[in-house]
Short mmCIF file of C-alpha atoms in Angstrom, two decimals:
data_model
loop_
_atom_site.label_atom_id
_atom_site.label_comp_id
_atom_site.label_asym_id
_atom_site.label_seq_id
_atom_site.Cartn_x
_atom_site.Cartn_y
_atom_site.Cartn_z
CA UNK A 1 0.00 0.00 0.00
CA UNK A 2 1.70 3.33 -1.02
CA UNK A 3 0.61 6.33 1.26
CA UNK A 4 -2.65 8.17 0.72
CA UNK A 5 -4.03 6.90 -2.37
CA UNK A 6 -4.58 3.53 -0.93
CA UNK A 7 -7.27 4.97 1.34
CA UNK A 8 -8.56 7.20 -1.76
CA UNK A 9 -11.99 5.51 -2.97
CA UNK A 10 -14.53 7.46 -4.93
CA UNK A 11 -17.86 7.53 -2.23
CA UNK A 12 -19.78 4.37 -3.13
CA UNK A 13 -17.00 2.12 -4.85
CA UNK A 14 -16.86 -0.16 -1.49
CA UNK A 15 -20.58 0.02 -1.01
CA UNK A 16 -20.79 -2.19 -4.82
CA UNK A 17 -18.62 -4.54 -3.28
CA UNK A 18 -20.38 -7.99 -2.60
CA UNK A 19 -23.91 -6.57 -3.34
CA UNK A 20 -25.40 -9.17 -4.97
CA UNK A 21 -29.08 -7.54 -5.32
CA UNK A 22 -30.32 -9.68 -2.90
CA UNK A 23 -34.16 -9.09 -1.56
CA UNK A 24 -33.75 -7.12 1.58
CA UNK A 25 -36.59 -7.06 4.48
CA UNK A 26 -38.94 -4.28 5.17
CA UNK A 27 -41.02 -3.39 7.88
CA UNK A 28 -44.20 -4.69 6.71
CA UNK A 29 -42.88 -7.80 5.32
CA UNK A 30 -41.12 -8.78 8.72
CA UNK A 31 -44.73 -7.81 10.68
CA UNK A 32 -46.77 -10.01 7.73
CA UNK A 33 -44.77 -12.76 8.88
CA UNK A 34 -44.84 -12.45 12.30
CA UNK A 35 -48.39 -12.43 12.47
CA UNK A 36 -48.93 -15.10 9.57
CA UNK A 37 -46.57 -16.90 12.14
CA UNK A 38 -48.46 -16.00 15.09
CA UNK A 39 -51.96 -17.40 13.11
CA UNK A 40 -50.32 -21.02 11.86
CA UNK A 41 -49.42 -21.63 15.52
CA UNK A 42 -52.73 -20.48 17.10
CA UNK A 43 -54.58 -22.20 14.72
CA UNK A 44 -53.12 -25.84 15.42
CA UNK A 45 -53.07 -24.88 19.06
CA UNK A 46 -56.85 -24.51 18.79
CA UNK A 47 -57.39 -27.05 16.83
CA UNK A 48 -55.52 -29.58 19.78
CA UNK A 49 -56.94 -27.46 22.87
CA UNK A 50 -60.81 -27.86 21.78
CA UNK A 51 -60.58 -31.76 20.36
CA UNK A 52 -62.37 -29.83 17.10
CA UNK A 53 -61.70 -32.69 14.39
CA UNK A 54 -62.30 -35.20 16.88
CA UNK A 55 -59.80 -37.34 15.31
CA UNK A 56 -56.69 -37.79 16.46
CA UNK A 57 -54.67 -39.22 13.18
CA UNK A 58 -56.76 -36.08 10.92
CA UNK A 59 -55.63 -33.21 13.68
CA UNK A 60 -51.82 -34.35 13.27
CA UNK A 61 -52.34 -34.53 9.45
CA UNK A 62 -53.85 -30.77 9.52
CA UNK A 63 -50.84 -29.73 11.98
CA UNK A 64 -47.97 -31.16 9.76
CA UNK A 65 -49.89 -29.20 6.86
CA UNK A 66 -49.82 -25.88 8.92
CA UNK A 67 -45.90 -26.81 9.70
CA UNK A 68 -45.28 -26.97 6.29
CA UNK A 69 -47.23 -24.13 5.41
CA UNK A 70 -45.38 -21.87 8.03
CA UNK A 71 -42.32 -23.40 6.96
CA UNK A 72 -42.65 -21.65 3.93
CA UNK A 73 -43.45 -18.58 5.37
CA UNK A 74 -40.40 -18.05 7.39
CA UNK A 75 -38.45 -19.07 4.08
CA UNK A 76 -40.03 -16.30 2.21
CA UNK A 77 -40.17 -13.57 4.79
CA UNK A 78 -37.45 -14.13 7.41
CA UNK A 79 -35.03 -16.04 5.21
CA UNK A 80 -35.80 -14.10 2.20
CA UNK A 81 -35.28 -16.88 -0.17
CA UNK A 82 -36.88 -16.98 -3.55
CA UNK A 83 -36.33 -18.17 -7.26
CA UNK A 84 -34.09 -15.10 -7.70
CA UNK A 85 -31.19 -14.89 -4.75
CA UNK A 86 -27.82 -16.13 -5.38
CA UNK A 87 -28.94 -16.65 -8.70
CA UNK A 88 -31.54 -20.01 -8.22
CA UNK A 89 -28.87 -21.76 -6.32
CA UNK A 90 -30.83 -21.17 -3.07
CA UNK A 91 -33.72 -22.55 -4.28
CA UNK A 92 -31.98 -25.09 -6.09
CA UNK A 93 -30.74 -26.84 -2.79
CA UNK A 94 -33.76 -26.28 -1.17
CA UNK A 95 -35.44 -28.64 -3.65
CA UNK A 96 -32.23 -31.10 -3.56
CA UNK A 97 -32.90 -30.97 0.74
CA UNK A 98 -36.81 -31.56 0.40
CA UNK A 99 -36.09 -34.71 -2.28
CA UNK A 100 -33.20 -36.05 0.24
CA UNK A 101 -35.14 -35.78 3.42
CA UNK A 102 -38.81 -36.88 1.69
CA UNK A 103 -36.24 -40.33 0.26
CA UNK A 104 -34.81 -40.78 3.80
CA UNK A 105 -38.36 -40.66 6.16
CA UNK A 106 -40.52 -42.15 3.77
CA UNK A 107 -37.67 -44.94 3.39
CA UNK A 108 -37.23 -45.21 7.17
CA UNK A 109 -41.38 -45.67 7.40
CA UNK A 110 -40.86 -48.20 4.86
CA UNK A 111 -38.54 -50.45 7.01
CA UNK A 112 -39.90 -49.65 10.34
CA UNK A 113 -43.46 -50.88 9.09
CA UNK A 114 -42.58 -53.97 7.39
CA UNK A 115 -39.91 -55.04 9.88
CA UNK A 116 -42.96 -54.42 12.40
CA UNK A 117 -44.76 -57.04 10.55
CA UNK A 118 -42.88 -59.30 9.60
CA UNK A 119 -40.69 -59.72 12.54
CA UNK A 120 -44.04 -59.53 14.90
CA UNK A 121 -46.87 -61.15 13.54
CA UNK A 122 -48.16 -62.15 16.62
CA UNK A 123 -48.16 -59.06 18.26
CA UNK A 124 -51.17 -57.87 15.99
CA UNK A 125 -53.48 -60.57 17.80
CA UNK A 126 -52.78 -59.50 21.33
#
């Protein structure tokens, strides 16, 4: 580095450095989901508290929906991710993590159940 004109940027050159256009939050984005939070969690919460389906297997399928759903949520409005950052690659993995994970439970589920009956057949009678 030689002296003074090391230091000598025109006013905005370092601000371009690493911007890579990414979406950045606002106010009301970070408040819509907050309270879109705040309603997927009340809702199931509800739903549990009051014994309103009446079913227990339908009432965990309708919470793991609202998980998902809120799942989603805090991608797109605390996480910020969409089609567009970094270029697709964000979105890219996520799809790559969702296929790897759906393979690896539904596998697991696979196993567990038939080693369940096929291992204990007499348990079923009991």
């Amino acid at each position: 580095m030689s002296g003074p004109q090391s230091h000598a940027e025109p006013h905005g050159a370092h601000d371009a450095h690493g911007d890579d256009h990414a979406p950045h939050g606002s106010l009301r984005g970070y408040v819509t989901g907050f309270l879109l939070s705040v309603v997927l969690t009340a809702i199931p919460f509800w739903l549990v508290m009051n014994d309103v389906l009446g079913n227990a297997t339908l009432t965990a399928i309708v919470i793991m929906g609202f998980a998902a759903v809120q799942i989603v949520v805090h991608m797109v409005y605390f996480l910020h991710m969409n089609g567009r950052s970094e270029g697709g690659w964000n979105m890219m993995g996520l799809i790559f993590t969702i296929v790897i994970v759906v393979i690896v439970l539904s596998g697991s589920l696979w196993v567990m159940y038939h080693l369940n009956t096929n291992m204990m057949p007499d348990m079923h009678r009991m």
